[in-house]
mmCIF file of C-alpha atoms in Angstrom:
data_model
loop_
_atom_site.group_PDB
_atom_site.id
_atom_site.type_symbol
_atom_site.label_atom_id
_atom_site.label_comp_id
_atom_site.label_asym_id
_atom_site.label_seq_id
_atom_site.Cartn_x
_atom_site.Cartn_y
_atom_site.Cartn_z
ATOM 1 C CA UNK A 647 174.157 20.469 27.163
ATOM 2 C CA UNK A 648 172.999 24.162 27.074
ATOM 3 C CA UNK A 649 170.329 23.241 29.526
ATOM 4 C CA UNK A 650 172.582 21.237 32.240
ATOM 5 C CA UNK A 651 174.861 24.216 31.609
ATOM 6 C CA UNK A 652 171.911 26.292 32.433
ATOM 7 C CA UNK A 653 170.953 24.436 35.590
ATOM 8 C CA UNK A 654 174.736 24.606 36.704
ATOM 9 C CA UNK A 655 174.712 28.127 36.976
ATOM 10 C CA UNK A 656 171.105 28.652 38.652
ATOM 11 C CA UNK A 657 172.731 26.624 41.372
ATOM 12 C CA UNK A 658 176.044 27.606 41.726
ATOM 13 C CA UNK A 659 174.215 31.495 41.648
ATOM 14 C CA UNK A 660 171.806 30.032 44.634
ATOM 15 C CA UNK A 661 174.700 29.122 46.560
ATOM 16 C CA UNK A 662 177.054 31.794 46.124
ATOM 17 C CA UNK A 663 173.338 33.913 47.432
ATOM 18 C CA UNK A 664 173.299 32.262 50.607
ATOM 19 C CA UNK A 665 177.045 32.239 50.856
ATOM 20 C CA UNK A 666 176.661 36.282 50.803
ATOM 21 C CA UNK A 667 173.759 36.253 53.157
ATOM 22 C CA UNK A 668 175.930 33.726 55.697
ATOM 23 C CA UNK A 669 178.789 36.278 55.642
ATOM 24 C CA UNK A 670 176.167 39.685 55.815
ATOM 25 C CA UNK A 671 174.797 37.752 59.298
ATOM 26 C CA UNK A 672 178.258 36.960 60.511
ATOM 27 C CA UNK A 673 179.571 40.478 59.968
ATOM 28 C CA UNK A 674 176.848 42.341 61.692
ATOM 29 C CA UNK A 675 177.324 40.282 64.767
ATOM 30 C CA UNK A 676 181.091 41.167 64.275
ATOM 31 C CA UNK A 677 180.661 44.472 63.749
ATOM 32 C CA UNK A 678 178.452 44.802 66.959
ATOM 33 C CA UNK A 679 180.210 43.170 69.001
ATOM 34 C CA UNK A 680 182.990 45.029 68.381
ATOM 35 C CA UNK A 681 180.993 48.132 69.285
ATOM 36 C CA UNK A 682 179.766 46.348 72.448
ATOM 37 C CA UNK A 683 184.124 46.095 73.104
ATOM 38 C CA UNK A 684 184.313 49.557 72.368
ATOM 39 C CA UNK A 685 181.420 50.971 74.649
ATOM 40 C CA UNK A 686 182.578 48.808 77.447
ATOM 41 C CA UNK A 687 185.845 50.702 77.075
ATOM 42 C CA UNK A 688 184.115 53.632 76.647
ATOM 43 C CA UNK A 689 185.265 54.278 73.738
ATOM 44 C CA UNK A 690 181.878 55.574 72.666
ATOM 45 C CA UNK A 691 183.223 57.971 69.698
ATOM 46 C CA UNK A 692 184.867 54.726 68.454
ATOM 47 C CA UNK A 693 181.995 52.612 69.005
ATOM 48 C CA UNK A 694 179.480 54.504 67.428
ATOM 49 C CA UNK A 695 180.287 53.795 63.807
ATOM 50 C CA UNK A 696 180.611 49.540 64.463
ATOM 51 C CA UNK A 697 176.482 49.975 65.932
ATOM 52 C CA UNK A 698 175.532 52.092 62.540
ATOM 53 C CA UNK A 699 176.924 49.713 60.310
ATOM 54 C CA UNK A 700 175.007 46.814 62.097
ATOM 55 C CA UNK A 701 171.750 48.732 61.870
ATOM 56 C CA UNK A 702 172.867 49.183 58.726
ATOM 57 C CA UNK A 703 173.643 45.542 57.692
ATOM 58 C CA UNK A 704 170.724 44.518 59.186
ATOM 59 C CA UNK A 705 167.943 46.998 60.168
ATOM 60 C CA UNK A 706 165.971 44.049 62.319
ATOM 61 C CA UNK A 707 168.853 44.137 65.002
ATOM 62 C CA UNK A 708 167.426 45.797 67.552
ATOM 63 C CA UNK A 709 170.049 45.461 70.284
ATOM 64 C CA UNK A 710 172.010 47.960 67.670
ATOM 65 C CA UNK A 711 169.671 50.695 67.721
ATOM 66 C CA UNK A 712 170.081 50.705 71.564
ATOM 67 C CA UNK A 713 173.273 51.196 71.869
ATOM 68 C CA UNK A 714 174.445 53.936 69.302
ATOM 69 C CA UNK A 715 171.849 55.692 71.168
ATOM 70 C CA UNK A 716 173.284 55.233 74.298
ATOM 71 C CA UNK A 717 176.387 56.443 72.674
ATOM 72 C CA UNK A 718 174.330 59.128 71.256
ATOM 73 C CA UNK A 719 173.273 60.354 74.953
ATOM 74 C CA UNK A 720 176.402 59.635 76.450
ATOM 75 C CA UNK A 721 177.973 62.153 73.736
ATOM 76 C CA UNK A 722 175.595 64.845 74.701
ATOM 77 C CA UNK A 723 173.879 63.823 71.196
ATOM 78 C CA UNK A 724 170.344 63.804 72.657
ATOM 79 C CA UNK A 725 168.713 64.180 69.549
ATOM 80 C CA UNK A 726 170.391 62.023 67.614
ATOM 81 C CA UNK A 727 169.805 59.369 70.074
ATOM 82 C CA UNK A 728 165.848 59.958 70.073
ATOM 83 C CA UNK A 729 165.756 59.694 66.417
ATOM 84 C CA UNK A 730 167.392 56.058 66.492
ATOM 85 C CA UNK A 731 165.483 55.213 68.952
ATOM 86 C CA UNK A 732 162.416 56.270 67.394
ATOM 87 C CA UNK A 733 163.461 54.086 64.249
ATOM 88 C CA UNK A 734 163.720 51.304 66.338
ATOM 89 C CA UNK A 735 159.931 51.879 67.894
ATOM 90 C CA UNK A 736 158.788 51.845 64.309
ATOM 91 C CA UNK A 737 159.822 48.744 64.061
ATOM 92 C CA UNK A 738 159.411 47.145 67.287
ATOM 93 C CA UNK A 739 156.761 49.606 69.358
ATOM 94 C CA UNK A 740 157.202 47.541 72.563
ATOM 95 C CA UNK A 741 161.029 47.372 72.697
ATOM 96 C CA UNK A 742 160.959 47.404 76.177
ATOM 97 C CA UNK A 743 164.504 49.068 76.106
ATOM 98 C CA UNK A 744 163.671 51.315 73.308
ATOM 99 C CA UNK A 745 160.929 52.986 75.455
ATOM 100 C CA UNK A 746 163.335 53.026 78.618
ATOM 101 C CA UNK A 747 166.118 54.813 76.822
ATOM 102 C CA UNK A 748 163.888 57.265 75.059
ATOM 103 C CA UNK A 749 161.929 58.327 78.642
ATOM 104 C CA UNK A 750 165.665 58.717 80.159
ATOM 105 C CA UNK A 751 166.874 60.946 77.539
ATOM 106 C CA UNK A 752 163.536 63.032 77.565
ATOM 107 C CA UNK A 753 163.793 62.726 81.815
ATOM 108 C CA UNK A 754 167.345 64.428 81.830
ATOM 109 C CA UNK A 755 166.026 66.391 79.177
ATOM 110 C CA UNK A 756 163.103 67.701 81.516
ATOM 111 C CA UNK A 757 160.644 67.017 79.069
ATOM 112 C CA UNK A 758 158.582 65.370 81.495
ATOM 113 C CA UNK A 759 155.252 63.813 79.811
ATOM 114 C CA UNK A 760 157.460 62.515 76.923
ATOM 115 C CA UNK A 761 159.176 60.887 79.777
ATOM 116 C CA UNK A 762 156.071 59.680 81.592
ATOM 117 C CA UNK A 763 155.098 58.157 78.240
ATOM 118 C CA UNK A 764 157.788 56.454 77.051
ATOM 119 C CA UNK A 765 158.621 55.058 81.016
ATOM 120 C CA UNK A 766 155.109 54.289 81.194
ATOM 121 C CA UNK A 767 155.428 51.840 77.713
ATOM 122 C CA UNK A 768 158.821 50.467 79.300
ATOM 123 C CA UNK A 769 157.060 49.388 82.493
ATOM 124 C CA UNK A 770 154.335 47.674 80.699
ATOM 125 C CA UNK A 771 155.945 45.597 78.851
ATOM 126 C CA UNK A 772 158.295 44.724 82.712
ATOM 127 C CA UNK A 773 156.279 45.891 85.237
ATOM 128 C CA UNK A 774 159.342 46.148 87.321
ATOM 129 C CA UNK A 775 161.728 47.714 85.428
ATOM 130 C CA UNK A 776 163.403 49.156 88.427
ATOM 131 C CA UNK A 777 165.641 52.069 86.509
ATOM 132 C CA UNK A 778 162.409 53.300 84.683
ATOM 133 C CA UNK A 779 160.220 53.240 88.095
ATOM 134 C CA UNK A 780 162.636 54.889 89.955
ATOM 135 C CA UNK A 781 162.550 57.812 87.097
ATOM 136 C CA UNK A 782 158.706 57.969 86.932
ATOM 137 C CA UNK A 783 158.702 57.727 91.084
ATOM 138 C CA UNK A 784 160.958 60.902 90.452
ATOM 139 C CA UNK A 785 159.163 62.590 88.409
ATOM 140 C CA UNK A 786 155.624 61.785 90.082
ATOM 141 C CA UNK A 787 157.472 63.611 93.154
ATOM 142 C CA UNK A 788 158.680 66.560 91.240
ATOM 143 C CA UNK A 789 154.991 67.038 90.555
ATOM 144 C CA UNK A 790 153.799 66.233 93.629
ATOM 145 C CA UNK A 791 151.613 63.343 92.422
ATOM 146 C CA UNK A 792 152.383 61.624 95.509
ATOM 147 C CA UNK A 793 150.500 58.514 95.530
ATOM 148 C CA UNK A 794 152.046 57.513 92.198
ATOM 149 C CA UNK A 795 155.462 58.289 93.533
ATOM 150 C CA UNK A 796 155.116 56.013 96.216
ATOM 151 C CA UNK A 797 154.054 53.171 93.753
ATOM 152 C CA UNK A 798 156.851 53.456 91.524
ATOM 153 C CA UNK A 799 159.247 53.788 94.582
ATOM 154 C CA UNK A 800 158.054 50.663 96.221
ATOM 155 C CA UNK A 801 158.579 48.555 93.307
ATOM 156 C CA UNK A 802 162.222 49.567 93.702
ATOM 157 C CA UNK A 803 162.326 49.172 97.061
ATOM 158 C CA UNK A 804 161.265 45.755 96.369
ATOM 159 C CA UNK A 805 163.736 45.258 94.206
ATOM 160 C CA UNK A 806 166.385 45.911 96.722
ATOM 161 C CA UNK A 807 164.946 43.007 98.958
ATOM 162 C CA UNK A 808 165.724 40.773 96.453
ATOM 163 C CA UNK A 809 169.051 42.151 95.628
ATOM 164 C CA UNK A 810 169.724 41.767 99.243
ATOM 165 C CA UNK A 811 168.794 38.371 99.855
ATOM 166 C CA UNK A 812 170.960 37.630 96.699
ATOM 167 C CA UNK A 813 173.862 39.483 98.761
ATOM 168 C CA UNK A 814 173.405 36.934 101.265
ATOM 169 C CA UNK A 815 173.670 33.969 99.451
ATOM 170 C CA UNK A 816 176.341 34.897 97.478
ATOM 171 C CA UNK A 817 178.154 36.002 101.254
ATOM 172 C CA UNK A 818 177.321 32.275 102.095
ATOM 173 C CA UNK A 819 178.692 31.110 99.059
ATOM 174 C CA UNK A 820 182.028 33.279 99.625
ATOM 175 C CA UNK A 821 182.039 31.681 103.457
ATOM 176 C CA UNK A 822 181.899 27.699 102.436
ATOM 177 C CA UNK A 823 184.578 28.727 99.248
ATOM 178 C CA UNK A 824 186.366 30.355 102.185
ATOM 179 C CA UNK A 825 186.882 33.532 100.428
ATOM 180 C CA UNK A 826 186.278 35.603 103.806
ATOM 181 C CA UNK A 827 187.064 38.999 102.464
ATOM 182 C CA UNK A 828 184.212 38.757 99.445
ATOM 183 C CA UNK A 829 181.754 37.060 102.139
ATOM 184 C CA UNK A 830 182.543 40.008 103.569
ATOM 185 C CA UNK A 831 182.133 42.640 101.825
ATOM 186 C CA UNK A 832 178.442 41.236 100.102
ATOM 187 C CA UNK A 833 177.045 41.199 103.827
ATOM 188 C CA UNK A 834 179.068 45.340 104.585
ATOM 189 C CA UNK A 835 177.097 46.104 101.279
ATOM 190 C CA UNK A 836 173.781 44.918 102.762
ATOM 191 C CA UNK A 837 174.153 46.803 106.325
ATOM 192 C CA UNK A 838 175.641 50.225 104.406
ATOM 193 C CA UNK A 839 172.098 49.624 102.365
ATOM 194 C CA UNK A 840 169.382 49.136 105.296
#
């Protein structure tokens, strides 16, 4: 009896375990996407607190650590931001956005070879990573390391030619749907960007 009674409580203790670890899962996914609401509102004061509790719920969440630093930055919090996001390179060193956000925060901070360095890691791992190129094409040019401005500015450039062919589908799209005006304004957006 003592031993079934034993038994019994091993498993209802197992269950009640993974019970716990279902609800820990569901409410850091609640709590950041409730952040994600906030920052889209920008409510970034407001949002801040939902992304710390999901790092802090689970510290493997990466997305999390990305956006209270964005908060972070957007909050003139600079170095607040680069410490999350240095925590989250600890864990994952080739966080692609990681290494973007923290070579944009060191970019606008004109700390330049940070910049280059984190960019650099960023472009790497997504070799065209447009928003990071275009910062390392700016910064090559604001040190007159020509060549490598170039580079970085024609992957952009690039970029753009396949932004603009998607213009034109989705124009072609708007024109059999008969939605003139949207037609419309995809193919204004490609002449205004020749």
């Amino acid at each position: 009896m003592t031993k079934n009674f034993f038994v019994f409580c091993i498993i209802i203790s197992t269950l009640l375990s993974v019970l716990a670890g279902c609800s820990d899962e569901k409410s850091y996914i609640e709590y950041y996407e409730k952040g994600k609401s906030l920052y889209s509102s920008q409510k970034l004061e407001e949002a801040l607190p939902y992304f710390e509790k999901t790092i802090m719920l689970n510290r493997k969440f990466k997305q999390a650590y990305v956006m209270a630093a964005k908060c972070y930055f957007y909050l003139n919090r600079e170095s607040s931001a680069l410490d999350i996001l240095e925590k989250a390179l600890k864990l994952y060193p080739d966080y692609t956005d990681a290494n973007f956000w923290s070579g944009k925060i060191y970019y606008f901070l004109k700390e330049y070879n940070h910049a280059k360095e984190y960019l650099h890691a960023a472009v790497d791992e997504a070799s065209n990573y447009i928003d990071a190129r275009y910062l390392l094409g700016d910064i090559y040019l604001q040190e007159r390391a020509y060549e490598k401005a170039l580079l970085n500015f024609n992957v952009v450039e690039a970029n753009f030619d396949v932004i603009a062919l998607s213009k034109l589908k989705k124009g072609e799209i708007y024109t059999y749907s008969k939605q003139y005006e949207n037609a419309l304004g995809e193919l204004l957006f490609i002449e205004q960007n020749k």
